[in-house]
Short mmCIF file of C-alpha atoms in Angstrom, two decimals:
data_model
loop_
_atom_site.label_atom_id
_atom_site.label_comp_id
_atom_site.label_asym_id
_atom_site.label_seq_id
_atom_site.Cartn_x
_atom_site.Cartn_y
_atom_site.Cartn_z
CA UNK A 753 0.00 0.00 0.00
CA UNK A 754 1.52 3.24 -1.20
CA UNK A 755 -0.02 5.34 1.56
CA UNK A 756 1.51 3.12 4.27
CA UNK A 757 4.93 3.29 2.60
CA UNK A 758 4.84 7.10 2.66
CA UNK A 759 3.36 7.24 6.17
CA UNK A 760 6.33 5.34 7.64
CA UNK A 761 9.02 7.11 5.60
CA UNK A 762 8.48 10.85 5.71
CA UNK A 763 10.02 13.75 7.62
CA UNK A 764 6.91 14.28 9.76
CA UNK A 765 6.88 10.69 11.05
CA UNK A 766 7.99 11.96 14.50
CA UNK A 767 5.45 14.81 14.64
CA UNK A 768 2.55 14.26 17.05
CA UNK A 769 -0.46 12.64 15.28
CA UNK A 770 -2.75 14.99 17.23
CA UNK A 771 -1.01 17.95 15.57
CA UNK A 772 -1.30 16.42 12.09
CA UNK A 773 -4.96 15.52 12.72
CA UNK A 774 -5.69 19.09 13.89
CA UNK A 775 -4.07 20.48 10.74
CA UNK A 776 -6.05 18.05 8.55
CA UNK A 777 -9.27 18.99 10.34
CA UNK A 778 -8.54 22.66 9.70
CA UNK A 779 -7.88 21.78 6.04
CA UNK A 780 -11.26 20.02 5.78
CA UNK A 781 -13.06 22.92 7.45
CA UNK A 782 -11.26 25.37 5.16
CA UNK A 783 -12.29 23.32 2.10
CA UNK A 784 -15.95 23.76 3.05
CA UNK A 785 -15.46 27.41 4.04
CA UNK A 786 -13.70 28.43 0.80
CA UNK A 787 -15.31 31.52 -0.71
CA UNK A 788 -14.61 30.59 -4.33
CA UNK A 789 -13.32 27.70 -6.44
CA UNK A 790 -10.07 29.64 -6.83
CA UNK A 791 -9.64 29.85 -3.05
CA UNK A 792 -10.33 26.11 -2.75
CA UNK A 793 -7.74 25.36 -5.42
CA UNK A 794 -5.17 27.52 -3.59
CA UNK A 795 -5.91 25.49 -0.45
CA UNK A 796 -5.45 22.21 -2.31
CA UNK A 797 -2.17 23.42 -3.79
CA UNK A 798 -0.95 24.68 -0.43
CA UNK A 799 -1.74 21.35 1.31
CA UNK A 800 -0.15 19.33 -1.50
CA UNK A 801 3.05 21.43 -1.50
CA UNK A 802 3.30 21.20 2.30
CA UNK A 803 2.92 17.40 2.15
CA UNK A 804 5.47 16.97 -0.64
CA UNK A 805 8.02 19.64 0.30
CA UNK A 806 7.47 19.85 4.05
CA UNK A 807 7.01 16.16 4.84
CA UNK A 808 9.15 14.95 1.93
CA UNK A 809 6.52 12.68 0.37
CA UNK A 810 7.65 12.00 -3.23
CA UNK A 811 5.52 13.96 -5.71
CA UNK A 812 5.15 10.91 -7.99
CA UNK A 813 3.78 8.81 -5.15
CA UNK A 814 1.44 11.64 -4.15
CA UNK A 815 0.05 11.86 -7.68
CA UNK A 816 -0.37 8.07 -7.95
CA UNK A 817 -2.38 8.01 -4.72
CA UNK A 818 -4.50 11.01 -5.74
CA UNK A 819 -5.10 9.92 -9.35
CA UNK A 820 -8.06 7.51 -8.84
CA UNK A 821 -9.98 10.03 -6.71
CA UNK A 822 -9.25 12.87 -9.15
CA UNK A 823 -10.37 10.66 -12.05
CA UNK A 824 -13.62 9.89 -10.24
CA UNK A 825 -14.10 13.59 -9.58
CA UNK A 826 -13.60 14.41 -13.27
CA UNK A 827 -16.19 11.85 -14.38
CA UNK A 828 -18.65 13.05 -11.73
CA UNK A 829 -18.24 16.66 -12.84
CA UNK A 830 -19.02 15.65 -16.45
CA UNK A 831 -22.16 13.89 -15.13
CA UNK A 832 -23.24 17.01 -13.29
CA UNK A 833 -22.80 19.13 -16.44
CA UNK A 834 -25.50 17.04 -18.17
CA UNK A 835 -29.14 17.95 -17.51
CA UNK A 836 -32.22 15.82 -18.14
CA UNK A 837 -34.76 17.94 -20.00
CA UNK A 838 -38.36 16.60 -20.12
CA UNK A 839 -38.73 17.91 -23.73
CA UNK A 840 -35.35 17.49 -25.41
CA UNK A 841 -33.89 14.62 -23.34
CA UNK A 842 -30.20 14.90 -22.41
CA UNK A 843 -28.42 18.24 -22.90
CA UNK A 844 -25.34 20.07 -21.70
CA UNK A 845 -26.09 22.37 -18.78
CA UNK A 846 -23.58 25.26 -18.79
CA UNK A 847 -25.65 26.94 -16.09
CA UNK A 848 -24.44 24.24 -13.68
CA UNK A 849 -20.80 25.23 -14.23
CA UNK A 850 -20.48 27.50 -11.12
CA UNK A 851 -21.82 24.70 -8.89
CA UNK A 852 -19.53 22.12 -10.54
CA UNK A 853 -16.49 24.41 -10.20
CA UNK A 854 -17.23 24.96 -6.51
CA UNK A 855 -17.71 21.21 -6.00
CA UNK A 856 -14.46 20.35 -7.80
CA UNK A 857 -12.49 22.94 -5.82
CA UNK A 858 -13.97 21.79 -2.50
CA UNK A 859 -13.32 18.11 -3.25
CA UNK A 860 -9.72 18.73 -4.30
CA UNK A 861 -9.04 20.82 -1.19
CA UNK A 862 -10.62 18.19 1.09
CA UNK A 863 -8.74 15.38 -0.68
CA UNK A 864 -5.45 17.26 -0.24
CA UNK A 865 -6.20 17.71 3.48
CA UNK A 866 -6.94 13.99 3.85
CA UNK A 867 -3.78 13.01 1.94
CA UNK A 868 -1.74 15.38 4.09
CA UNK A 869 -2.81 13.35 7.12
CA UNK A 870 -2.70 9.79 5.82
CA UNK A 871 0.57 10.14 3.86
CA UNK A 872 2.41 11.38 6.96
CA UNK A 873 0.80 9.33 9.75
CA UNK A 874 0.82 5.53 10.06
CA UNK A 875 -2.56 4.01 10.83
CA UNK A 876 -1.28 2.61 14.14
CA UNK A 877 -0.63 6.21 15.32
CA UNK A 878 -4.14 7.24 14.25
CA UNK A 879 -5.67 4.31 16.15
CA UNK A 880 -3.68 5.37 19.26
CA UNK A 881 -5.04 8.90 18.78
CA UNK A 882 -8.62 7.56 18.53
CA UNK A 883 -8.01 5.66 21.81
CA UNK A 884 -7.04 8.95 23.48
CA UNK A 885 -10.21 10.51 22.05
CA UNK A 886 -12.29 7.83 23.86
CA UNK A 887 -13.45 5.95 20.76
CA UNK A 888 -15.49 2.87 21.88
CA UNK A 889 -13.23 -0.06 22.83
CA UNK A 890 -15.16 -2.45 20.55
CA UNK A 891 -14.38 -0.34 17.50
CA UNK A 892 -10.73 0.05 18.55
CA UNK A 893 -10.37 -3.72 18.92
CA UNK A 894 -11.85 -4.20 15.46
CA UNK A 895 -9.42 -1.63 14.05
CA UNK A 896 -6.35 -3.11 15.75
CA UNK A 897 -7.18 -6.64 14.61
CA UNK A 898 -8.19 -5.53 11.12
CA UNK A 899 -4.97 -3.56 10.68
CA UNK A 900 -2.79 -6.47 11.83
CA UNK A 901 -4.61 -9.14 9.84
CA UNK A 902 -5.12 -7.36 6.55
CA UNK A 903 -1.43 -7.77 5.67
CA UNK A 904 -1.64 -11.49 6.50
CA UNK A 905 -4.68 -11.85 4.22
CA UNK A 906 -3.01 -9.76 1.50
CA UNK A 907 -0.07 -12.17 1.53
CA UNK A 908 -2.45 -15.16 1.38
CA UNK A 909 -4.31 -13.60 -1.56
CA UNK A 910 -1.06 -12.95 -3.40
CA UNK A 911 0.08 -16.56 -2.96
CA UNK A 912 -3.26 -18.11 -3.98
CA UNK A 913 -3.57 -15.80 -7.01
CA UNK A 914 -0.06 -16.74 -8.13
CA UNK A 915 -0.92 -20.45 -7.87
CA UNK A 916 -4.21 -19.97 -9.73
CA UNK A 917 -2.63 -17.96 -12.53
CA UNK A 918 0.13 -20.56 -12.91
CA UNK A 919 -2.64 -23.11 -13.58
CA UNK A 920 -4.47 -20.93 -16.16
CA UNK A 921 -7.06 -19.93 -13.58
CA UNK A 922 -7.77 -16.70 -15.46
CA UNK A 923 -7.89 -18.22 -18.97
CA UNK A 924 -11.57 -17.39 -19.54
CA UNK A 925 -14.22 -15.28 -17.81
CA UNK A 926 -15.76 -18.45 -16.38
CA UNK A 927 -12.41 -19.67 -15.07
CA UNK A 928 -11.74 -16.25 -13.59
CA UNK A 929 -15.00 -16.17 -11.72
CA UNK A 930 -14.53 -19.73 -10.46
CA UNK A 931 -10.96 -18.98 -9.31
CA UNK A 932 -12.12 -15.85 -7.50
CA UNK A 933 -14.97 -17.81 -5.86
CA UNK A 934 -12.57 -20.49 -4.63
CA UNK A 935 -10.11 -17.86 -3.41
CA UNK A 936 -12.83 -16.00 -1.51
CA UNK A 937 -14.22 -19.21 0.02
CA UNK A 938 -10.72 -20.21 1.09
CA UNK A 939 -10.16 -16.80 2.66
CA UNK A 940 -13.57 -16.90 4.35
CA UNK A 941 -12.68 -20.18 6.00
CA UNK A 942 -9.35 -18.74 7.14
CA UNK A 943 -11.33 -16.08 9.03
CA UNK A 944 -12.50 -18.75 11.51
CA UNK A 945 -9.20 -20.61 11.61
CA UNK A 946 -7.07 -17.51 12.19
CA UNK A 947 -9.56 -16.04 14.69
CA UNK A 948 -9.47 -19.28 16.71
CA UNK A 949 -5.67 -19.30 16.66
CA UNK A 950 -5.56 -15.67 17.83
CA UNK A 951 -8.09 -16.38 20.58
CA UNK A 952 -6.09 -19.35 21.85
CA UNK A 953 -2.88 -17.30 21.74
CA UNK A 954 -4.56 -14.51 23.73
CA UNK A 955 -5.96 -16.99 26.29
CA UNK A 956 -2.49 -18.53 26.72
CA UNK A 957 -1.29 -15.05 27.75
CA UNK A 958 -4.26 -14.36 30.08
CA UNK A 959 -5.74 -12.01 27.51
CA UNK A 960 -9.52 -12.10 27.82
CA UNK A 961 -10.54 -8.49 27.26
CA UNK A 962 -9.67 -5.49 25.13
CA UNK A 963 -6.39 -5.52 23.25
CA UNK A 964 -3.98 -3.02 24.81
CA UNK A 965 -0.70 -1.82 23.33
CA UNK A 966 1.94 0.66 24.42
CA UNK A 967 1.13 4.01 22.86
CA UNK A 968 3.98 5.83 21.14
CA UNK A 969 5.27 8.98 22.87
CA UNK A 970 6.03 12.18 20.98
CA UNK A 971 8.55 14.47 22.64
CA UNK A 972 7.26 17.79 21.29
CA UNK A 973 3.52 17.11 21.13
CA UNK A 974 2.54 20.45 22.71
CA UNK A 975 4.75 22.52 20.42
CA UNK A 976 3.65 20.50 17.37
CA UNK A 977 -0.04 20.98 18.17
CA UNK A 978 0.40 24.74 18.72
CA UNK A 979 2.15 25.05 15.35
CA UNK A 980 -0.54 22.94 13.67
CA UNK A 981 -3.31 25.11 15.11
CA UNK A 982 -1.53 28.24 13.84
CA UNK A 983 -1.00 26.72 10.40
CA UNK A 984 -4.62 25.50 10.35
CA UNK A 985 -5.73 29.06 11.16
CA UNK A 986 -3.66 30.18 8.18
CA UNK A 987 -5.53 27.73 5.95
CA UNK A 988 -8.87 29.09 7.16
CA UNK A 989 -7.73 32.65 6.41
CA UNK A 990 -6.60 31.50 2.95
CA UNK A 991 -10.03 29.94 2.39
CA UNK A 992 -11.84 33.19 3.20
CA UNK A 993 -9.43 35.34 1.18
CA UNK A 994 -11.41 36.29 -1.93
CA UNK A 995 -8.92 37.86 -4.33
CA UNK B 137 -19.43 3.52 -5.48
CA UNK B 138 -17.73 5.27 -2.57
CA UNK B 139 -18.50 8.98 -2.48
CA UNK B 140 -15.15 10.77 -2.45
CA UNK B 141 -13.79 13.16 0.15
CA UNK B 142 -15.45 16.58 0.12
CA UNK B 143 -17.96 15.66 -2.60
CA UNK B 144 -21.12 16.14 -0.55
CA UNK B 145 -22.22 19.60 0.66
CA UNK B 146 -21.63 20.15 4.36
CA UNK B 147 -25.29 19.82 5.40
CA UNK B 148 -25.62 16.49 3.56
CA UNK B 149 -22.34 15.20 5.00
CA UNK B 150 -23.52 16.01 8.53
CA UNK B 151 -27.03 14.72 7.86
CA UNK B 152 -25.89 11.30 6.60
CA UNK B 153 -23.45 11.03 9.52
CA UNK B 154 -26.31 11.69 11.94
CA UNK B 155 -28.49 9.15 10.10
CA UNK B 156 -25.78 6.47 10.36
CA UNK B 157 -24.84 7.18 13.99
CA UNK B 158 -27.81 5.39 15.66
CA UNK B 159 -27.23 2.26 13.56
CA UNK B 160 -23.54 2.31 14.44
CA UNK B 161 -24.35 2.75 18.14
CA UNK B 162 -26.87 -0.12 17.89
CA UNK B 163 -24.30 -2.31 16.14
CA UNK B 164 -21.58 -1.52 18.70
CA UNK B 165 -24.02 -2.21 21.57
CA UNK B 166 -25.06 -5.50 19.98
CA UNK B 167 -21.44 -6.58 19.40
CA UNK B 168 -20.51 -5.62 22.98
CA UNK B 169 -23.28 -7.82 24.36
CA UNK B 170 -22.29 -10.60 22.00
CA UNK B 171 -18.67 -10.36 23.22
CA UNK B 172 -19.75 -10.64 26.86
CA UNK B 173 -21.49 -13.93 26.06
CA UNK B 174 -18.88 -15.21 23.58
CA UNK B 175 -15.46 -13.52 24.09
CA UNK B 176 -13.95 -15.55 21.24
CA UNK B 177 -16.10 -13.50 18.81
CA UNK B 178 -13.80 -10.50 19.41
CA UNK B 179 -11.07 -12.02 17.25
CA UNK B 180 -13.60 -13.31 14.73
CA UNK B 181 -15.08 -9.88 14.00
CA UNK B 182 -11.66 -8.22 13.79
CA UNK B 183 -10.39 -10.86 11.38
CA UNK B 184 -13.67 -10.59 9.44
CA UNK B 185 -13.06 -6.85 9.02
CA UNK B 186 -9.63 -7.60 7.54
CA UNK B 187 -11.24 -10.20 5.26
CA UNK B 188 -13.80 -7.63 4.06
CA UNK B 189 -11.04 -5.07 3.45
CA UNK B 190 -8.95 -7.51 1.42
CA UNK B 191 -12.06 -8.71 -0.45
CA UNK B 192 -12.70 -5.14 -1.58
CA UNK B 193 -9.23 -5.05 -3.15
CA UNK B 194 -9.81 -8.14 -5.32
CA UNK B 195 -10.57 -7.61 -9.01
CA UNK B 196 -14.00 -8.88 -10.04
CA UNK B 197 -14.43 -9.73 -13.75
CA UNK B 198 -17.68 -8.26 -15.04
CA UNK B 199 -19.90 -9.57 -17.81
CA UNK B 200 -19.40 -6.31 -19.72
CA UNK B 201 -15.68 -7.00 -19.92
CA UNK B 202 -14.82 -4.31 -17.41
CA UNK B 203 -13.42 -5.01 -13.98
CA UNK B 204 -14.29 -3.80 -10.50
CA UNK B 205 -14.11 -5.06 -6.93
CA UNK B 206 -16.64 -7.06 -4.91
CA UNK B 207 -18.36 -5.13 -2.14
CA UNK B 208 -18.82 -8.19 0.07
CA UNK B 209 -22.08 -6.63 1.32
CA UNK B 210 -24.18 -9.76 0.76
CA UNK B 211 -21.57 -12.30 1.81
CA UNK B 212 -20.73 -10.38 4.99
CA UNK B 213 -24.39 -10.05 5.97
CA UNK B 214 -24.98 -13.78 5.42
CA UNK B 215 -21.86 -14.87 7.30
CA UNK B 216 -21.94 -12.47 10.26
CA UNK B 217 -25.46 -10.97 10.30
CA UNK B 218 -26.45 -7.43 9.26
CA UNK B 219 -26.10 -5.86 12.72
CA UNK B 220 -22.48 -6.98 13.16
CA UNK B 221 -21.78 -5.68 9.65
CA UNK B 222 -22.46 -2.07 10.74
CA UNK B 223 -19.34 -1.68 12.97
CA UNK B 224 -17.34 -4.00 10.71
CA UNK B 225 -18.39 -1.99 7.63
CA UNK B 226 -17.61 1.26 9.45
CA UNK B 227 -14.06 0.09 10.19
CA UNK B 228 -13.55 -1.18 6.63
CA UNK B 229 -14.78 2.09 5.10
CA UNK B 230 -12.64 4.13 7.51
CA UNK B 231 -9.59 2.04 6.57
CA UNK B 232 -10.36 2.41 2.87
CA UNK B 233 -10.36 6.18 3.34
CA UNK B 234 -7.16 6.18 5.44
CA UNK B 235 -5.15 3.50 3.62
CA UNK B 236 -6.37 3.81 0.03
CA UNK B 237 -7.84 7.37 -0.16
CA UNK B 238 -10.98 5.57 -1.36
CA UNK B 239 -14.02 7.40 0.05
CA UNK B 240 -13.35 10.01 2.70
CA UNK B 241 -13.82 11.23 6.25
CA UNK B 242 -16.50 13.83 5.49
CA UNK B 243 -18.43 11.32 3.36
CA UNK B 244 -17.93 8.41 5.79
CA UNK B 245 -21.49 8.78 7.17
CA UNK B 246 -23.06 8.62 3.69
CA UNK B 247 -20.89 5.67 2.65
CA UNK B 248 -21.63 3.80 5.89
CA UNK B 249 -25.35 4.35 5.35
CA UNK B 250 -25.34 2.86 1.85
CA UNK B 251 -22.73 0.11 2.23
CA UNK B 252 -22.79 -0.92 5.88
CA UNK B 253 -26.50 -0.38 6.67
CA UNK B 254 -28.81 -0.51 3.63
CA UNK B 255 -26.88 -3.15 1.65
CA UNK B 256 -26.43 -5.74 4.45
CA UNK B 257 -29.99 -5.33 5.83
CA UNK B 258 -31.54 -5.66 2.35
CA UNK B 259 -29.35 -8.68 1.55
CA UNK B 260 -30.11 -10.43 4.83
CA UNK B 261 -33.85 -9.64 4.65
CA UNK B 262 -34.13 -10.98 1.10
CA UNK B 263 -32.22 -14.12 2.04
CA UNK B 264 -34.50 -14.86 5.00
CA UNK B 265 -37.59 -14.08 2.92
CA UNK B 266 -36.47 -16.39 0.13
CA UNK B 267 -35.73 -19.24 2.55
CA UNK B 268 -39.14 -18.74 4.19
CA UNK B 269 -40.76 -19.20 0.77
CA UNK B 270 -38.78 -22.41 0.27
CA UNK B 271 -36.43 -21.17 -2.47
CA UNK B 272 -33.15 -23.03 -2.90
CA UNK B 273 -30.01 -21.86 -1.10
CA UNK B 274 -28.29 -20.88 -4.37
CA UNK B 275 -31.22 -18.74 -5.53
CA UNK B 276 -31.50 -17.03 -2.14
CA UNK B 277 -27.75 -16.35 -1.95
CA UNK B 278 -27.70 -14.97 -5.51
CA UNK B 279 -30.71 -12.72 -4.85
CA UNK B 280 -29.27 -11.50 -1.53
CA UNK B 281 -25.83 -10.65 -2.94
CA UNK B 282 -27.07 -9.20 -6.24
CA UNK B 283 -29.98 -7.17 -4.86
CA UNK B 284 -28.01 -6.14 -1.75
CA UNK B 285 -25.45 -4.67 -4.15
CA UNK B 286 -28.13 -2.93 -6.19
CA UNK B 287 -29.74 -1.53 -3.04
CA UNK B 288 -26.35 -0.07 -2.12
CA UNK B 289 -25.96 1.52 -5.58
CA UNK B 290 -29.52 2.85 -5.49
CA UNK B 291 -28.92 4.43 -2.08
CA UNK B 292 -25.75 6.09 -3.37
CA UNK B 293 -27.69 7.36 -6.41
CA UNK B 294 -30.37 8.79 -4.10
CA UNK B 295 -27.70 10.44 -1.94
CA UNK B 296 -26.10 12.06 -4.98
CA UNK B 297 -29.42 13.06 -6.58
CA UNK B 298 -30.54 14.65 -3.33
CA UNK B 299 -27.28 16.59 -3.02
CA UNK B 300 -27.19 17.63 -6.69
CA UNK B 301 -30.72 18.00 -8.11
CA UNK B 302 -30.89 18.42 -11.88
CA UNK B 303 -31.07 22.10 -13.03
CA UNK B 304 -34.10 21.30 -15.22
CA UNK B 305 -35.89 18.30 -13.73
CA UNK B 306 -34.96 18.47 -10.02
CA UNK B 307 -34.48 15.42 -7.79
CA UNK B 308 -36.37 12.92 -9.99
CA UNK B 309 -34.40 13.76 -13.13
CA UNK B 310 -31.15 13.71 -11.19
CA UNK B 311 -32.01 10.28 -9.72
CA UNK B 312 -32.75 9.07 -13.25
CA UNK B 313 -29.40 10.42 -14.40
CA UNK B 314 -27.32 8.91 -11.57
CA UNK B 315 -29.39 5.71 -11.63
CA UNK B 316 -28.80 5.44 -15.39
CA UNK B 317 -25.04 5.90 -14.99
CA UNK B 318 -24.94 3.29 -12.20
CA UNK B 319 -27.20 0.91 -14.13
CA UNK B 320 -24.75 0.68 -17.04
CA UNK B 321 -21.79 -0.11 -14.83
CA UNK B 322 -23.22 -1.67 -11.70
CA UNK B 323 -25.98 -4.05 -12.82
CA UNK B 324 -23.44 -6.31 -14.58
CA UNK B 325 -21.19 -6.06 -11.52
CA UNK B 326 -24.05 -6.92 -9.18
CA UNK B 327 -24.83 -10.00 -11.30
CA UNK B 328 -21.14 -10.96 -11.23
CA UNK B 329 -21.02 -10.54 -7.46
CA UNK B 330 -24.21 -12.60 -7.08
CA UNK B 331 -22.62 -15.44 -9.09
CA UNK B 332 -19.37 -15.10 -7.13
CA UNK B 333 -21.20 -15.31 -3.80
CA UNK B 334 -23.01 -18.47 -4.93
CA UNK B 335 -19.64 -20.01 -5.85
CA UNK B 336 -18.23 -19.03 -2.44
CA UNK B 337 -21.18 -20.49 -0.54
CA UNK B 338 -21.12 -23.66 -2.66
CA UNK B 339 -17.45 -24.16 -1.88
CA UNK B 340 -18.02 -23.48 1.82
CA UNK B 341 -20.96 -25.89 2.10
CA UNK B 342 -19.16 -28.56 0.10
CA UNK B 343 -15.94 -28.61 2.08
CA UNK B 344 -16.61 -26.86 5.40
CA UNK B 345 -20.30 -27.19 6.28
CA UNK B 346 -19.52 -28.55 9.75
CA UNK B 347 -17.47 -25.49 10.77
CA UNK B 348 -20.13 -23.14 9.48
CA UNK B 349 -23.08 -24.44 11.48
CA UNK B 350 -24.87 -21.75 13.46
CA UNK B 351 -24.17 -18.94 10.99
CA UNK B 352 -27.09 -16.77 9.85
CA UNK B 353 -26.61 -18.35 6.44
CA UNK B 354 -27.55 -21.78 7.73
CA UNK B 355 -29.93 -20.80 10.52
CA UNK B 356 -32.87 -23.16 10.65
CA UNK B 357 -31.73 -25.30 7.75
CA UNK B 358 -29.28 -27.59 9.45
CA UNK B 359 -26.62 -26.62 6.98
CA UNK B 360 -28.51 -28.19 4.08
CA UNK B 361 -29.09 -26.52 0.74
#
């Protein structure tokens, strides 16, 4: 996963997740508060430059992560520029352009704020932050287990797919569907097997409740958060700046 | 099918989050009670969330020749029940936003409503209804997975049409427009996912029926098709 690679290998890895989350929250608020599409685009550019130059996330990786969402946005904007007329059927609707421009600007600014957070913060740090924010223990347990097991399942999928492809499992559409069905059934069964193994391992260590882990400590959390709040304030000012 | 970050206006984003919140609270409460009675389910649900996440990354061949990913809405509801799927779906959608930039934080409420609430409840309801009328397991599984998928797409189309009414025809025309776009791409995918889910259930019942006793899928049928 590209986002995980960047999250563990960037210059802001040691910055407090609370600070990065506060900055991302300000970015999201600013995206919705932007006075014009131009202001929203400035916000998006500002967030993207900060993530790439400030945190040192490679620009190519940033673009590869953003590309699917931007492609979806482009298609959606084309859809919104088409109107259904009861008399003439489908027609272009240039009158919807201001709304579409505002939507595109807002989405890009919000996407840049989200990417600024996820490309600089590993998910384990975000889960620890959610624990501090009193997220329900049931949801945290689900997140911790899901995060740890998804890499195990990804490896299993990779190995099974390699074996299926080596045996012409994707030769036709019918073969493809059958291979995918067998792969999914095999994985579904592993859910029970792996869950039982984890449960037995936890019982062997007297673990019968919530899963607890040491939370990482960040030496300059207060300073980081103060800087993030200031920078977030700057984003909000940028969003309201009309010219 | 996920609505991307920042796409919905702020009032819609907040509204769909508020609409999803009671279902999420209900799901969390239900899972908490379930864990008190059966602590081993804690690991099961966590591993199931990872399974659902990985499932969403698999490529699903479509009958139109295009390719997409399975939603796992129907299969998840049949294996774990619709109520457990709400917190599981919430975690999966949150992870998709944070790990894949697929969906978003401001649209999480809307995505949870369509994919973790409407889809699983429709799929599970149709499955139980079909079994009550004596339809075969394969037909019920296909209908649950296929129509659960379509219910999810329809909900997303309604969410988008409500947020962006057509300049000429209003909500109805916009729903027709988004529904039409989804119909071209998603009906073939829903059929593919229905077939895939039947294959999965067939494989499970053929080789592992004993381990799967007691699941919602087999409730009241003794594991027989």
